[in-house]
Amino acid sequence: MKHEHAMERRRFLKGTVGAASLVALSGCDNLTQSSWFPGILGKAERLTEAVQRAVTPRDALAKEYREADISKIFPANGNTDPGTERYAEHVAQNFSEWTLEVVGLVQTPRSWSLAALKELPSRTQITRHDCVEGWTAIGKWTGVPVGDLMHHVEPLPNARYAVFRCADVDDEGITYYESIAVADCYHPQTILAYELNDRPLDVPHGAPLRLRFERQLGYKQAKYVMKIQLVESLVGIGGGKGGYWEDQGYEWYAGI
Ligand SMILES: Nc1nc2c(c(=O)[nH]1)N[C@H]1C(S)=C(S)[C@@H](COP(=O)(O)O)O[C@H]1N2
Ligand SMILES: [Mo]
């Protein structure tokens, strides 16, 4: 009986994960153009999250690679320069005035200059980035664990999501943002990176600070991060689906 149950479960998992990866493979353009897609997302997505959490516990580590595995070229994708006057000033000042604010449902809101963040203990990880557009790259990231920042600000009990606010705006004036569960901020590989392959992050890859949330797809890896806002609900933030691409039909739980 026990065995039969396990078989059942395995079949169920296989089917569901298969469907989820098909969705991931179909790429940006197809998704935004098909009108049915956002409609079915709610249910399929909750299923994906539940299944993936069952298969991969929340604290499981993404695979880390060796120096020799680092890709010769790490492509830059999406916005590759925020292009605003203010951002150009930051570039000219070598980001000396850049601050990261952590606000919202926290005991003690705080901000850090880039220099102050670099003085905190750092983590380095060599991981693979997977973009839904069909490319992958292995890079070495160094940054500050987001969990350490959380220990400083102390999230309130009702803080469920951490929203990452970015400096770039698209042609329609929509600002890029992303969100992850506050619980996932404490995962050891969730870092705000300021170095790629031992050099300060360059503009195309999200200077001066970008999120690495290693067990999820490329679009979760928010670049040009200026602010982390802790909230109880995603309603009223952007289009309400938890991220720039999510608002256009992508899954919020983009596990890989
Ligand atoms: N702020 C911001 N973050 C972003 C994007 C973007 O356009 N703006 N694109 C996302 C996508 S789809 C991918 S694949 C990665 C690309 O990161 P890279 O340019 O370092 O390769 O950044 C993600 N984070
Ligand atoms: Mo992507």
Short mmCIF file of N, CA and C and ligand atoms in Angstrom, two decimals, residues 28 77-78 129-135 176 217-221 245 250, ligand 2:
data_model
loop_
_atom_site.label_atom_id
_atom_site.label_comp_id
_atom_site.label_asym_id
_atom_site.label_seq_id
_atom_site.Cartn_x
_atom_site.Cartn_y
_atom_site.Cartn_z
N CYS A 28 9.39 34.30 -23.72
CA CYS A 28 8.69 35.54 -23.37
C CYS A 28 7.60 35.89 -24.38
N ASN A 77 21.11 40.92 -20.29
CA ASN A 77 19.78 40.75 -20.86
C ASN A 77 18.77 41.69 -20.21
N GLY A 78 17.66 41.92 -20.90
CA GLY A 78 16.66 42.86 -20.40
C GLY A 78 17.25 44.26 -20.50
N HIS A 129 22.96 30.76 -14.12
CA HIS A 129 21.81 31.62 -14.37
C HIS A 129 21.03 31.03 -15.55
N ASP A 130 19.72 30.88 -15.39
CA ASP A 130 18.87 30.33 -16.45
C ASP A 130 17.83 31.35 -16.86
N CYS A 131 17.92 31.81 -18.10
CA CYS A 131 16.92 32.77 -18.60
C CYS A 131 15.86 32.02 -19.39
N VAL A 132 14.61 32.43 -19.27
CA VAL A 132 13.52 31.77 -20.01
C VAL A 132 13.68 31.91 -21.51
N GLU A 133 14.50 32.85 -21.94
CA GLU A 133 14.69 33.01 -23.38
C GLU A 133 15.60 31.93 -23.96
N GLY A 134 16.11 31.06 -23.09
CA GLY A 134 16.80 29.88 -23.60
C GLY A 134 18.31 29.88 -23.49
N TRP A 135 18.88 30.78 -22.67
CA TRP A 135 20.33 30.71 -22.50
C TRP A 135 20.66 30.56 -21.02
N TYR A 176 11.04 48.44 -13.21
CA TYR A 176 11.27 47.02 -12.94
C TYR A 176 11.22 46.78 -11.45
N LEU A 217 14.49 31.45 -11.78
CA LEU A 217 14.83 31.90 -13.13
C LEU A 217 15.41 33.31 -13.18
N GLY A 218 15.97 33.62 -14.34
CA GLY A 218 16.68 34.88 -14.57
C GLY A 218 15.91 36.14 -14.23
N TYR A 219 14.63 36.16 -14.55
CA TYR A 219 13.92 37.43 -14.35
C TYR A 219 13.72 37.78 -12.88
N LYS A 220 13.92 36.78 -11.97
CA LYS A 220 13.84 37.10 -10.54
C LYS A 220 15.08 37.86 -10.06
N GLN A 221 16.16 37.84 -10.86
CA GLN A 221 17.46 38.36 -10.41
C GLN A 221 17.53 39.87 -10.65
N TRP A 245 7.79 41.01 -14.86
CA TRP A 245 7.40 39.97 -15.81
C TRP A 245 6.17 39.22 -15.33
N TYR A 250 4.12 35.89 -16.34
CA TYR A 250 5.10 34.90 -15.88
C TYR A 250 4.77 34.46 -14.46
MO MO B 2 15.57 36.44 -18.55
#
